[in-house]
Short mmCIF file of C-alpha atoms and ligand atoms in Angstrom, two decimals:
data_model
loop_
_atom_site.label_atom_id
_atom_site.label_comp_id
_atom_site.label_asym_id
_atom_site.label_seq_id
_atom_site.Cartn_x
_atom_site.Cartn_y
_atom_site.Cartn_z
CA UNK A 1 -13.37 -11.82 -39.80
CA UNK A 2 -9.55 -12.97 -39.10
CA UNK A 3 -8.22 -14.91 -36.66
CA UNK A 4 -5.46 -12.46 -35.25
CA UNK A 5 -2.85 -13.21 -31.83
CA UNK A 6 -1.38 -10.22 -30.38
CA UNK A 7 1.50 -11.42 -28.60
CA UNK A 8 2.40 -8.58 -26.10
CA UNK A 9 -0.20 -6.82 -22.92
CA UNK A 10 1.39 -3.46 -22.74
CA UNK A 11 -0.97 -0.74 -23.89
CA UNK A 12 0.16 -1.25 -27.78
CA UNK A 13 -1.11 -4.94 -27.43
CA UNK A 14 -4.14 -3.86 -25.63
CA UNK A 15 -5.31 -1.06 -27.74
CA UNK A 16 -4.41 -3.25 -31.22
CA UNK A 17 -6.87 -6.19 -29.93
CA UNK A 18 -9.46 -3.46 -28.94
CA UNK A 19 -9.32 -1.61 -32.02
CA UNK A 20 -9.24 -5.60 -34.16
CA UNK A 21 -12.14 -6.34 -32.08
CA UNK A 22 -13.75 -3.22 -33.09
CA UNK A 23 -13.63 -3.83 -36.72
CA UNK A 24 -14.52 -7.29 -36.30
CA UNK A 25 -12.10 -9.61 -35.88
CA UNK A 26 -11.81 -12.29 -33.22
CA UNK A 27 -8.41 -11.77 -31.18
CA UNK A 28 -6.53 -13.72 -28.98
CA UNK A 29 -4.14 -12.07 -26.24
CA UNK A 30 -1.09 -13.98 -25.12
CA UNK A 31 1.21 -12.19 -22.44
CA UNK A 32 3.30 -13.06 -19.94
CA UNK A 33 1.98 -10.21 -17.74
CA UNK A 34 -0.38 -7.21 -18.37
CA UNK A 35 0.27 -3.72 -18.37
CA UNK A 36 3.22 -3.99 -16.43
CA UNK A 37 5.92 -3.15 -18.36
CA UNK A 38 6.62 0.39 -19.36
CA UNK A 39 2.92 0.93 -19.10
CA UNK A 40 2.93 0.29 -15.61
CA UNK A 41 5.34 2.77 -15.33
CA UNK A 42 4.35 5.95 -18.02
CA UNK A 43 3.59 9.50 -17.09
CA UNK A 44 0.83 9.05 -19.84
CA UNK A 45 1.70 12.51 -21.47
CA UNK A 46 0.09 12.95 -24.91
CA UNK A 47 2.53 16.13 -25.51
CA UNK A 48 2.98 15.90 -29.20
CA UNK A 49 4.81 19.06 -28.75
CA UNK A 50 6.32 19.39 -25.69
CA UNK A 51 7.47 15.82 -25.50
CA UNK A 52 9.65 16.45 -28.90
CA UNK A 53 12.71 17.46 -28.76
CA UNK A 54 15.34 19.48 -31.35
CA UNK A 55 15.83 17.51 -35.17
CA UNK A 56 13.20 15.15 -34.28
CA UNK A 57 11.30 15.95 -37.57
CA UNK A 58 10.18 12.50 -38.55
CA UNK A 59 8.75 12.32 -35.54
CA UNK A 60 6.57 15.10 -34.98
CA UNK A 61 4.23 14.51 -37.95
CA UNK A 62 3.59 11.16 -35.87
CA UNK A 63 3.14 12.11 -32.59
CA UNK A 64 0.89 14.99 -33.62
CA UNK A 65 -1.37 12.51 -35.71
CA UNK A 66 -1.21 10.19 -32.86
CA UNK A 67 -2.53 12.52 -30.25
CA UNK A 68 -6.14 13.22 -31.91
CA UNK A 69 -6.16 9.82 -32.54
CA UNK A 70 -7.07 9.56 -28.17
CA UNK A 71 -10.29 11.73 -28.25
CA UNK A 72 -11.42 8.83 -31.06
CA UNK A 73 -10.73 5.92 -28.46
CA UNK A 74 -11.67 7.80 -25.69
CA UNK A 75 -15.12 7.68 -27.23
CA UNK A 76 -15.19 4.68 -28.69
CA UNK A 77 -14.13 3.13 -25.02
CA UNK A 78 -17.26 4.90 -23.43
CA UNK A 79 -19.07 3.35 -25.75
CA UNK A 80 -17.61 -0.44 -24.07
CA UNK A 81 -16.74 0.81 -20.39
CA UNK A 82 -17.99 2.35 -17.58
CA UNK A 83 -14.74 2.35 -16.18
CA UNK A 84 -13.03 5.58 -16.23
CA UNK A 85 -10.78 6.61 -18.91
CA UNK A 86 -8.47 8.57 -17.62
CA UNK A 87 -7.84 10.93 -20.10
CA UNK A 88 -7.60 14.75 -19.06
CA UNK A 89 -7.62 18.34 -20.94
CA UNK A 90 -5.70 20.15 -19.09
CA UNK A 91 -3.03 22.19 -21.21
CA UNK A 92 0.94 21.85 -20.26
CA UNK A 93 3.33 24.31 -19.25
CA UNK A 94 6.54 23.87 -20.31
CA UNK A 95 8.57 25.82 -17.59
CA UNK A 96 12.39 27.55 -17.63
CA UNK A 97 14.22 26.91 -14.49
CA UNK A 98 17.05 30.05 -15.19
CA UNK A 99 17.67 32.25 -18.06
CA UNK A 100 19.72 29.57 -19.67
CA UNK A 101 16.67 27.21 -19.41
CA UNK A 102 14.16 29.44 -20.70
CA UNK A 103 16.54 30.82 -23.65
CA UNK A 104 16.63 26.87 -24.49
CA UNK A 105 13.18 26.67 -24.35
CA UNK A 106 12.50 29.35 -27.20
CA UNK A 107 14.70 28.18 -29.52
CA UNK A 108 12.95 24.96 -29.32
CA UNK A 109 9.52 26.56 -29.12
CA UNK A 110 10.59 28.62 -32.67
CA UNK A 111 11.07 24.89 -33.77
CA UNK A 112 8.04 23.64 -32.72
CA UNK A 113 5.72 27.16 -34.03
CA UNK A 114 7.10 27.13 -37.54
CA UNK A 115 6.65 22.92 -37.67
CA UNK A 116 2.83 24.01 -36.78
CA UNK A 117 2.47 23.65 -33.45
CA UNK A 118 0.52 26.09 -30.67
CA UNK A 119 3.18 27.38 -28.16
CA UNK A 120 2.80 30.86 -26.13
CA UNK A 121 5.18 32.17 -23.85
CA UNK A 122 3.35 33.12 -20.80
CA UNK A 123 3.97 36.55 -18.73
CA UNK A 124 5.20 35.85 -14.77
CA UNK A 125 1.71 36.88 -14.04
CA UNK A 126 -0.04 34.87 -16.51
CA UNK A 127 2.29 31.46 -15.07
CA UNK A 128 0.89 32.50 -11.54
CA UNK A 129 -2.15 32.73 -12.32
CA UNK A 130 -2.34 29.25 -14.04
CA UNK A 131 0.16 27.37 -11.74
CA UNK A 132 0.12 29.86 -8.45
CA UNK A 133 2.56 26.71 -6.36
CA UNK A 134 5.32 26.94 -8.79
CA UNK A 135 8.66 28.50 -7.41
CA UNK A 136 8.66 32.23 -7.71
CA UNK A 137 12.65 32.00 -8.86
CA UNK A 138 11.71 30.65 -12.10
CA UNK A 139 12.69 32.05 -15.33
CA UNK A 140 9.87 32.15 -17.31
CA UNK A 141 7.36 29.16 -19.06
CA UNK A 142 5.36 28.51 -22.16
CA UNK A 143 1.98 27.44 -22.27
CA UNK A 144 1.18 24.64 -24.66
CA UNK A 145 -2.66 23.94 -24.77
CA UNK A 146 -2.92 21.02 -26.92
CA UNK A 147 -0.50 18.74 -24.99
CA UNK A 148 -2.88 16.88 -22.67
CA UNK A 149 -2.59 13.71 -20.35
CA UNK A 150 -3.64 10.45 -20.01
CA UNK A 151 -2.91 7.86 -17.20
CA UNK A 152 -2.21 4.66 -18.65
CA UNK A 153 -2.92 2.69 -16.05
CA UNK A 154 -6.51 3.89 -15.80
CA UNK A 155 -6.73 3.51 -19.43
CA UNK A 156 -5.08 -0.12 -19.57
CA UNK A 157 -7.90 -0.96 -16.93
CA UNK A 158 -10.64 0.35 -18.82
CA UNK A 159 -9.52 -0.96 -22.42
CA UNK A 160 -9.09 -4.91 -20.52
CA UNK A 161 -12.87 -4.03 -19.17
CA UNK A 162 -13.84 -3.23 -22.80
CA UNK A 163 -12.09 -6.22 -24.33
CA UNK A 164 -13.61 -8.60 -22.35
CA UNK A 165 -16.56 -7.34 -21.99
CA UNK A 166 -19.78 -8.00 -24.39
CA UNK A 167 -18.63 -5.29 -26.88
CA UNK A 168 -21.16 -3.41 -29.34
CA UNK A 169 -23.36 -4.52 -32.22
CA UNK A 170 -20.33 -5.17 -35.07
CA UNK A 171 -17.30 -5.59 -32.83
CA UNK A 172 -15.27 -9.46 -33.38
CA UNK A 173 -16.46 -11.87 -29.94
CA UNK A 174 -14.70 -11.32 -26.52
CA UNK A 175 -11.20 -11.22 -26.55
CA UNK A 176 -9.25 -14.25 -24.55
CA UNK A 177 -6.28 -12.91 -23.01
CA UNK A 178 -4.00 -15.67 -21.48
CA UNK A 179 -1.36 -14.70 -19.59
CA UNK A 180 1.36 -16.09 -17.14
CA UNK A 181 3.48 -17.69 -19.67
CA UNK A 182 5.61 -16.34 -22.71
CA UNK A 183 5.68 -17.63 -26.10
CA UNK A 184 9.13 -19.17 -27.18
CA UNK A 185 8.07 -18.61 -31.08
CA UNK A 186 5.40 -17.75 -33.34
CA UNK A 187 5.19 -21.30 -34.69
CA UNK A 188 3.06 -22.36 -31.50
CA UNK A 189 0.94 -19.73 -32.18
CA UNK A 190 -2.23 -20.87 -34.69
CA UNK A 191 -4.18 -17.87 -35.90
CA UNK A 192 -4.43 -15.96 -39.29
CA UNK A 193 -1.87 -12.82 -38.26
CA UNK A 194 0.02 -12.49 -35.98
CA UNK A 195 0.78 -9.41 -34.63
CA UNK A 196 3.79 -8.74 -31.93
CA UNK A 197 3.67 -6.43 -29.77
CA UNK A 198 6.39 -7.76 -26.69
CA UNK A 199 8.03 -4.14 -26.49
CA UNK A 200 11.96 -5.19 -25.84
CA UNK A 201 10.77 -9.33 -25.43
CA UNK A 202 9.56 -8.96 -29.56
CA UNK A 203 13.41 -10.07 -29.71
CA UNK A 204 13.30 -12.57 -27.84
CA UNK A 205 10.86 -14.92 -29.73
CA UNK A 206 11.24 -16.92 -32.09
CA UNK A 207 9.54 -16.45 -35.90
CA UNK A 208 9.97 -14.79 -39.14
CA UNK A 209 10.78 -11.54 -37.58
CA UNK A 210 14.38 -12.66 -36.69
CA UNK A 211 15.36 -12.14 -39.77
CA UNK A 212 15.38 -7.91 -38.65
CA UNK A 213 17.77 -6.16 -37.33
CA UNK A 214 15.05 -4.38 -34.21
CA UNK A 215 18.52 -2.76 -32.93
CA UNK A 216 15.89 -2.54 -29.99
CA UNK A 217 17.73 -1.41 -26.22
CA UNK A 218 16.41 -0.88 -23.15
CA UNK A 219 16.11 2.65 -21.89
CA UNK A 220 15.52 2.94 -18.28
CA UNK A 221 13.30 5.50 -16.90
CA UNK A 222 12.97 5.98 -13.03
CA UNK A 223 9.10 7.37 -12.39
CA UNK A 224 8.02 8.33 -8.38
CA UNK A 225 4.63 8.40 -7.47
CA UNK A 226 4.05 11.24 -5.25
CA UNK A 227 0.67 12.52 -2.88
CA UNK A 228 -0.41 15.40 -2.22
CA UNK A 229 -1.91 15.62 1.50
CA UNK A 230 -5.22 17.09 2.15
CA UNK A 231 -3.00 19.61 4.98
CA UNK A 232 -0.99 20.51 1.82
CA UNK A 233 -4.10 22.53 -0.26
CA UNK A 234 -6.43 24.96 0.35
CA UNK A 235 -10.45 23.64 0.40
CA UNK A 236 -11.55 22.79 -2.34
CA UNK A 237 -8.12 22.18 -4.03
CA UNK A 238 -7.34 18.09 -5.35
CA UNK A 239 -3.45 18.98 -6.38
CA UNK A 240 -0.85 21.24 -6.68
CA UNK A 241 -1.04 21.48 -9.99
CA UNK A 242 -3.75 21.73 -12.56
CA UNK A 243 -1.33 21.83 -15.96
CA UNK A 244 0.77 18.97 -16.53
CA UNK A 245 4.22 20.66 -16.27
CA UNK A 246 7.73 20.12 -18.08
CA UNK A 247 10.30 21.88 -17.13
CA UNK A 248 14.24 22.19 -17.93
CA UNK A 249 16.44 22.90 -14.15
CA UNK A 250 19.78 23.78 -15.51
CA UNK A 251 19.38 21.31 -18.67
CA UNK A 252 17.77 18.80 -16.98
CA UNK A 253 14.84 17.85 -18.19
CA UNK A 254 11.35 16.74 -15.79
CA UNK A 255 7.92 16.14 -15.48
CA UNK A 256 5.09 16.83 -13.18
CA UNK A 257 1.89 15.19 -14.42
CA UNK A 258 -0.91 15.70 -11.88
CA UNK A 259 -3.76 13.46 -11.29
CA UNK A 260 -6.79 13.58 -9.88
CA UNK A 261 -7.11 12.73 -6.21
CA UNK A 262 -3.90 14.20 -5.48
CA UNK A 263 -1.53 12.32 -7.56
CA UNK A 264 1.26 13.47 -8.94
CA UNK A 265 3.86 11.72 -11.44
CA UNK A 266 7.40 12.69 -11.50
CA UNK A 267 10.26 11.53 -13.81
CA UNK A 268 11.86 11.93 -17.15
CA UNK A 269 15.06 10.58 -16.63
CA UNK A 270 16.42 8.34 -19.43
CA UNK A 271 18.94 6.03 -18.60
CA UNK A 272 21.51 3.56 -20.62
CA UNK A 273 23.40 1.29 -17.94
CA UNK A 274 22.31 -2.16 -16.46
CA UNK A 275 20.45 -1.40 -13.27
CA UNK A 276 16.73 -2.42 -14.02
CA UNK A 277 15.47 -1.02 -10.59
CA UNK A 278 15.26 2.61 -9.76
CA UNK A 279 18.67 4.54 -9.60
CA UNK A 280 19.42 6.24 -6.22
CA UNK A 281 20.96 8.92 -8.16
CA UNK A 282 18.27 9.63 -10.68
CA UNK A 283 15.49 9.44 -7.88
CA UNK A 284 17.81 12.28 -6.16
CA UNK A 285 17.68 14.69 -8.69
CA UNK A 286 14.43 14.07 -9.64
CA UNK A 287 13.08 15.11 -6.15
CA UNK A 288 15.76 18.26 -5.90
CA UNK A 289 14.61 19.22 -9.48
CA UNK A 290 11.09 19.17 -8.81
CA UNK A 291 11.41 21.15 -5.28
CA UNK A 292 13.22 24.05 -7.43
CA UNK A 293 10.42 24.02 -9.65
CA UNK A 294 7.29 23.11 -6.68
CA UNK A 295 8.80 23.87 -3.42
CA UNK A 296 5.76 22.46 -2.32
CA UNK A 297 6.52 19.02 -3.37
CA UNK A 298 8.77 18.19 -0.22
CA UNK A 299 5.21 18.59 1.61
CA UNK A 300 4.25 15.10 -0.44
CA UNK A 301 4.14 11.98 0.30
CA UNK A 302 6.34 9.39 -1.50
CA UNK A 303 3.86 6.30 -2.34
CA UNK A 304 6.09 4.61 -5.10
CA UNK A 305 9.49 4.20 -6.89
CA UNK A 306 9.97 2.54 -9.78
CA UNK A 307 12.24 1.96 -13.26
CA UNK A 308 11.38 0.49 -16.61
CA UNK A 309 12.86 0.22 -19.34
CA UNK A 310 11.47 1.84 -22.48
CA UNK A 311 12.07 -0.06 -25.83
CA UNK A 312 14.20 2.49 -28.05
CA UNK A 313 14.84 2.19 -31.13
CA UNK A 314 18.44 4.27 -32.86
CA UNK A 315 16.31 7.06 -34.51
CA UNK A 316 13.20 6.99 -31.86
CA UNK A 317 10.78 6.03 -34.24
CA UNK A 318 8.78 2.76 -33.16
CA UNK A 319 8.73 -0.31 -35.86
CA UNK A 320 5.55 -0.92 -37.15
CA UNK A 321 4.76 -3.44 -40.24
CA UNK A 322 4.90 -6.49 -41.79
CA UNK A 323 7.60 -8.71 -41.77
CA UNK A 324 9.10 -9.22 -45.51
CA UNK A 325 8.58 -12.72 -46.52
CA UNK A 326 5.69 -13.21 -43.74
CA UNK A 327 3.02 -11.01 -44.48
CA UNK A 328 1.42 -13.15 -41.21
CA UNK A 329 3.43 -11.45 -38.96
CA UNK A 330 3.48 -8.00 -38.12
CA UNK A 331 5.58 -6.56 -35.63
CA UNK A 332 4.71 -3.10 -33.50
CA UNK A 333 7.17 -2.64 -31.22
CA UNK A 334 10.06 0.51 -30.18
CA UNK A 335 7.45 3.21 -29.13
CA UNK A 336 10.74 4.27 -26.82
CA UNK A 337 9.29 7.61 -24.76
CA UNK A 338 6.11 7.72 -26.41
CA UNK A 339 4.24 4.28 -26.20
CA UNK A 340 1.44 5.85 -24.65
CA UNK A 341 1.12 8.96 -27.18
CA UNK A 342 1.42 6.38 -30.29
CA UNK A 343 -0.63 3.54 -28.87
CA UNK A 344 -4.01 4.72 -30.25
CA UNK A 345 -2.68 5.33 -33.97
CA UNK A 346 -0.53 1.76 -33.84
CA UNK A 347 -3.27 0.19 -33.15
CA UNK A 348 -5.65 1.70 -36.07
CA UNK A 349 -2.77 1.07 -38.55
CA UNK A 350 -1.90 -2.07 -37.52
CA UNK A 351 -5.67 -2.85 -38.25
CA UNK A 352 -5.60 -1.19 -41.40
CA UNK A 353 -2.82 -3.13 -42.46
CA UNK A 354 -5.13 -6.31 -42.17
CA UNK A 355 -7.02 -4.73 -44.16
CA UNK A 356 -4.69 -4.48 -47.35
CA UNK A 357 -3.12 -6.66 -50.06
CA UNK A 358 0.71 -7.05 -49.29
CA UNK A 359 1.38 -7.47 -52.58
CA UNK A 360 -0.16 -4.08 -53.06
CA UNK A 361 1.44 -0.33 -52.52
CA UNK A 362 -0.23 1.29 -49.96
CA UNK A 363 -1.89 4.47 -50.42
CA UNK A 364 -1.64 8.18 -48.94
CA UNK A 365 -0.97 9.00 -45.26
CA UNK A 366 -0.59 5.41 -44.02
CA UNK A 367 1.91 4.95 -47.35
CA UNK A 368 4.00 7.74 -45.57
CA UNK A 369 3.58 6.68 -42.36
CA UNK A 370 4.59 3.11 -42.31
CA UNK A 371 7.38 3.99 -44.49
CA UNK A 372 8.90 6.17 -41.46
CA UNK A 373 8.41 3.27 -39.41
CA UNK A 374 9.14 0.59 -41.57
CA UNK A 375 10.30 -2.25 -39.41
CA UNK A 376 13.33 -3.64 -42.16
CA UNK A 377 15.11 -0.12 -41.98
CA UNK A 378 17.89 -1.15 -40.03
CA UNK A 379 18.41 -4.43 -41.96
CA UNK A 380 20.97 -4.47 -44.10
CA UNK A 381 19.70 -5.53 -48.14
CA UNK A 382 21.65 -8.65 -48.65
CA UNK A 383 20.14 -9.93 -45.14
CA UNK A 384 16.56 -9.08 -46.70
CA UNK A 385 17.59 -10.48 -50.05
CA UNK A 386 17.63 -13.93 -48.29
CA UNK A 387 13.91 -13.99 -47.41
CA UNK A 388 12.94 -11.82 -50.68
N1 LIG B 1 7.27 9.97 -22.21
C1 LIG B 1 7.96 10.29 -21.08
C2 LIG B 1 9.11 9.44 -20.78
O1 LIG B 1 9.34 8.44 -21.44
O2 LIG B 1 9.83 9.74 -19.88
#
């Protein structure tokens, strides 16, 4: 058993000291806040395909690994909670607003069929019978089955019950998760590994780490939180939706991620400039998008706007792995647009990293994983000759 701090209470730092805990370790959780960063925020789509866009080849492989990597936690959660997970089926529809839309859509769907993915373009009658609410004017959608949904704050809830809770036969003690203040540097911290998982504030403290180039910057993302009236559905309906659906309106790019109870989540805007609260703009043409796509939607009731910013990295590939010189410290940060999607498989390979020599190559999958996400890439030599 290891002593291990994870520094960090989004869902990477929650997941990593459930899945330590789960192979034994006894883990310590310091955080200035919990779950309230991006993963306060996040849609929660695990869309391995739908969610990656043109020339992202590196990280497909990823996000397609990460997503079965869920239905493993899922289960091993029900084994620790009785909360509820959160985690839904349902396929996604990736939706065309005009012809332009939809002609985008294939290209990217010829993409995503020859990298190995399941995509099927859907006849008008076959959309309306899956998703009868959406606008009749649209062009035309693909059905992706294997993109599901999770929503993270449901799952950050039940993954703190599971942490603190008395665990199963094999699993490290309860983990102690102190929160309210940050940590200035990893020399306060006393514990075997260290393992940071701060999102954009890894930066910001002190330790061996500094010596990378993160070239971590905030990407803002405005979310709404919409609900859908009972006077809005027929009996026995809970949503507008039952898919999860993504849609392009005139190159724009959205998200409708239903919930049950009537929720709805709408965003996907991305954002570069220095507001940190919600911009009036992006809110605007979230809510006209959507109405093209769910006319219905104007029938909702608006219960919550918000922004975060997402950590992103220049390639969109997280950092994950050791620092060089400080085996100790291991840093797990940049998930960008996919946090939620990677969290399970960070936190099983930051585990298994524990569980290796560093003075030793590592071995199949996780050799060619980590080396994707290898947290020195954007440090120049000489500045990792220094520490070498
Ligand atoms: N993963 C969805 C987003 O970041 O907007």
């Amino acid at each position: 058993m290891q002593h291990v701090a994870v520094i960090g209470a989004g869902i990477i730092g929650l997941l990593t000291a459930l899945e330590l805990r789960r192979r034994g370790h006894r883990v310590d959780i310091r955080s200035t806040g919990v779950a309230e960063q991006a993963t306060y925020a996040a849609a929660g789509m695990l869309a391995p395909t739908s969610e990656v866009q043109f020339g992202q080849h590196s990280l497909r492989p990823l996000m397609t690994k990460a997503a079965s990597y869920h239905r493993t936690l899922a289960a091993e959660l029900a084994l620790r909670t009785e909360q509820p997970l959160g985690y839904r089926d349902t396929p996604t529809l990736v939706v065309g607003r005009d012809r332009s839309d939809l002609e985008a859509l294939r290209q990217l769907a010829l993409e995503q069929c020859a990298a190995g993915s399941e995509v099927e373009e859907l006849t008008s009658a076959q959309l309306r019978g899956r998703a009868p609410t959406l606008a009749r004017h649209v062009a035309g959608a693909m059905l992706v089955p294997r993109d599901h949904q999770v929503d993270p704050r449901t799952l950050a809830a039940a993954a703190i019950d599971a942490l603190t809770g008395p665990g199963r036969p094999g699993d490290g003690p309860p983990v102690s998760l102190t929160t309210g203040s940050s940590v200035a540097s990893t020399d306060e911290i006393d514990a075997d590994q260290i393992i940071l998982t701060a999102g954009l504030g890894t930066a910001e403290i002190n330790g061996p780490h500094r010596v990378l180039d993160l070239s971590l910057r905030p990407v803002h993302g405005d979310i709404l939180r919409l609900h859908v009236p009972d006077s809005a559905l027929l009996p026995g309906e809970d949503n507008l939706l039952d898919h999860t659906v993504r849609a392009l309106v005139r190159g724009r790019p959205l998200y409708l991620v239903p919930r049950s109870g009537g929720g709805l989540v709408l965003g996907a805007t991305s954002r570069e400039d220095d507001m940190t609260g919600a911009s009036a703009g992006g809110v605007l043409t979230l809510l006209q998008d959507a109405a093209e796509i769910l006319p219905s939607v104007r029938d909702t009731e608006l219960r919550e706007v918000i922004a975060r910013a997402r950590p992103g990295t220049p390639d969109d590939l997280p950092l994950l792995g050791p620092v060089p010189g400080d085996p100790r410290v291991i840093v797990s940060t940049g998930y960008h647009r996919h946090g939620i999607l990677l969290s399970a498989w960070a936190a099983a390979r930051t585990a298994d990293l524990l569980e290796v020599d560093p003075g030793v190559p590592l071995l199949g999958d996780m050799a060619g994983e980590l080396a994707a996400v290898d947290p020195a890439r954007f440090t120049t030599t000489s500045r990792l000759q220094e520490v070498s």
